[in-house]
Each structure stands twice: as C-alpha cells, then as structure tokens.
XYZ file of C-alpha atoms in Angstrom:
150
model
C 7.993 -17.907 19.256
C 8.845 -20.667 21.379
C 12.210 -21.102 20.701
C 12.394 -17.451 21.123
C 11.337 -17.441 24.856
C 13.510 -20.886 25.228
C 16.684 -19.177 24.010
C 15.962 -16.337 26.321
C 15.191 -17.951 28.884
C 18.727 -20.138 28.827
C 20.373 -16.849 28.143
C 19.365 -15.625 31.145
C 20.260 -19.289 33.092
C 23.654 -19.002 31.358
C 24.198 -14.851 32.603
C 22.995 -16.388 36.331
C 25.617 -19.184 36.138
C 28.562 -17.186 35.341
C 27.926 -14.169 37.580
C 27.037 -15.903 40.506
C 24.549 -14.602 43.118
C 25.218 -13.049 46.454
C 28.486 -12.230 47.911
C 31.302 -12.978 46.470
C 34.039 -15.452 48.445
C 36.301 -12.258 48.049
C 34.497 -10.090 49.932
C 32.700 -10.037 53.498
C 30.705 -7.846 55.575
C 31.963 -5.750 58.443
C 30.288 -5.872 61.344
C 30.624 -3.353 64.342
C 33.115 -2.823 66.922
C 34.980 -5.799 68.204
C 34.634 -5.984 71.797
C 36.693 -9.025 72.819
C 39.668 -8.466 75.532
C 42.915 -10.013 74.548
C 45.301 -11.499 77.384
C 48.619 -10.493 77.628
C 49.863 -13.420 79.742
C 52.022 -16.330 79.305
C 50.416 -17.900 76.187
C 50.979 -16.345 72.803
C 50.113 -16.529 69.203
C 51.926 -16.078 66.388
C 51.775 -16.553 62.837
C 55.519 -18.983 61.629
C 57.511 -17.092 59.426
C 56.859 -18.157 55.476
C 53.014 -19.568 55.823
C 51.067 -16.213 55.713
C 48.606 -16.030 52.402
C 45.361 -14.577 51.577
C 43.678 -18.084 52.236
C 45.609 -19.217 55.157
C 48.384 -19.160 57.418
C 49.846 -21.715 60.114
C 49.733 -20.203 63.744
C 52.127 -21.306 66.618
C 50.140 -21.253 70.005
C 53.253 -21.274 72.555
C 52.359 -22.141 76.448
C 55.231 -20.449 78.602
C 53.310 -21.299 81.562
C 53.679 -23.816 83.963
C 49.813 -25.253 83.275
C 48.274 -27.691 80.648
C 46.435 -25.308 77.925
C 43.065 -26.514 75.832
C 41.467 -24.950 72.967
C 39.634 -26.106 70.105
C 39.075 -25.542 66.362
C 37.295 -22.678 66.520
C 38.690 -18.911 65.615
C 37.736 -15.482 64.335
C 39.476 -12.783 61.887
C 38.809 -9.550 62.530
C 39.842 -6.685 60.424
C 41.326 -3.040 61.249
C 39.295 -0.401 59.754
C 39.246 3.645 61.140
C 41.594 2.354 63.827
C 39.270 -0.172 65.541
C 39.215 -3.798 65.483
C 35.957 -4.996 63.676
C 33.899 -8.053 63.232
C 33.741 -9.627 60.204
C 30.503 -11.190 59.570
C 30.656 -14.684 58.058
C 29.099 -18.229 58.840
C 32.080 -20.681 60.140
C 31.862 -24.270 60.511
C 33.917 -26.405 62.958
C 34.908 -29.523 64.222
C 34.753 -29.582 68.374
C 37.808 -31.534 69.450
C 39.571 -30.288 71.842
C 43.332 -29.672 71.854
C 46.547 -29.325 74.718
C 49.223 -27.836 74.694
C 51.945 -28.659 77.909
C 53.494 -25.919 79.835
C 56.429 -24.982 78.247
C 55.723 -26.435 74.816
C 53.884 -25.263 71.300
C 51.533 -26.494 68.482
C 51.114 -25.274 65.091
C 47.743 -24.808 64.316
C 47.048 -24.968 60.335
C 44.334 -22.122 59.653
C 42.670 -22.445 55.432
C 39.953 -19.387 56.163
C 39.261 -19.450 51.991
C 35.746 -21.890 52.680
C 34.483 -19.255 55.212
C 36.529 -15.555 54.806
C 37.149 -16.043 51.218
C 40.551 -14.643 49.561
C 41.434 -11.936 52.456
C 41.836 -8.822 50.601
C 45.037 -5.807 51.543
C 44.513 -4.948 55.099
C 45.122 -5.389 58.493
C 43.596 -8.083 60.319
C 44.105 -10.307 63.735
C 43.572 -14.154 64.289
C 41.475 -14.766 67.956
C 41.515 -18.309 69.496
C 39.338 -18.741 72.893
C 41.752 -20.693 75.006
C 41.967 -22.131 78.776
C 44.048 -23.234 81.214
C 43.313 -26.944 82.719
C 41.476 -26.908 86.563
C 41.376 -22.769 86.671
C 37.765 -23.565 86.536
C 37.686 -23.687 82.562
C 37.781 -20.072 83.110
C 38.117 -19.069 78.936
C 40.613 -15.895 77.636
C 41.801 -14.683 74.126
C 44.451 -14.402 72.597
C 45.601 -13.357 68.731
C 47.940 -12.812 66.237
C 47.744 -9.549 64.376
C 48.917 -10.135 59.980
C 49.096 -7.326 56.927
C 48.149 -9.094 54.071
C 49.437 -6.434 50.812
C-alpha cells in the first residue's frame, strides 16, 4: 500500500516536472491600450539589418541632433493587436547605467528579451526606449523601432 501511494505520488512529481507550471516563456499576457507618445524628432531607432530573431535583435539609437543624448538599459515591447499598440505584461529586470550618445553619432544597443518576453511569437511588435537630451532639464521622450517577426 505504501509503495502504492509512493509511486503515485512521484508520478505525479514527475507529470509536475515536465509540464511546468504557469506561463509558459512562449507566451505573455496582453495588457490594455498602450498609451505612450513616440517623438518624431532628431533621434531614431532602428533595428541593423541581419540581427532580428524571436529572442533578440541589436538596435541602432542614431542622435542627428546637435545635443549629447542619455538613456539607460531599460525598454518595453509592445505588440499590435486589432490595430492598436498594446502592453505586454511581463516582469523585466535591469541594470541602471546610464548611456550617451554624441550629436551626430550612434550606438548599437544589444536587446536578448528571451529571460523576460520569452520566444516572441508571429506578429507585429515595436521596441520603446525612454531617452533624453543632456541640460533640457532631463525632460524624458520615446522613441521605437517597429519589427514583424513571421
């Protein structure tokens, strides 16, 4: 009887272990209605030709300006559903150092969203970075780079 209850009782350990619990890394909740304003101005985002995956991508931030630009680590993907931009609700860690970029240069920025999207599945989504220009009063703006992953 024992070993009865033991074996089911490992069974059921053994079922737990391989199916997981929760949400898969593959899939994430939408959230509502994104309601951040992107800048159209003299900083842009873009996603270099060749890099785009379902885990990742490697964004050039390019300041045509004439002003030093900061940003950090931190980012957002939203996706495209019923022809709005949504939220997608995850829990993202990041490192706060903070970043420039000279007027009139660019950085690539290497993005692995895997740890806290998961494996991005067909759709249409958009990259946002909060970013600033130095002594405008750290006033902050967005900015993005819209991707198809098929």
């Amino acid at each position: 009887m024992k070993k009865t209850i033991l074996t089911i009782l490992l069974c059921g350990v053994m079922v737990l272990g391989i199916t997981g619990c929760g949400n898969s890394k593959n899939q994430f909740d939408v959230g509502g209605k994104s309601d951040i304003k992107i800048s159209q101005n003299d900083v842009t985002l873009t996603i270099k030709e060749g890099t785009l995956t379902n885990t990742g991508a490697t964004l050039i931030l390019k300041n045509d300006s004439d002003k030093l630009l900061r940003y950090d680590e931190i980012y957002e993907i939203e996706i495209k559903q019923d022809g709005y931009w949504k939220k997608i609700d995850v829990e993202l860690n990041f490192d706060l150092p903070l970043w420039e970029v000279e007027p009139s240069k660019s950085k690539e920025i290497e993005l692995k969203w895997q740890d806290g999207y998961g494996k991005l599945v067909t759709g249409k989504y958009r990259i946002i970075k909060e970013v600033y220009f130095e002594n405008e009063s750290e006033e902050k703006f967005y900015i993005s780079a819209e991707f198809t992953i098929k």
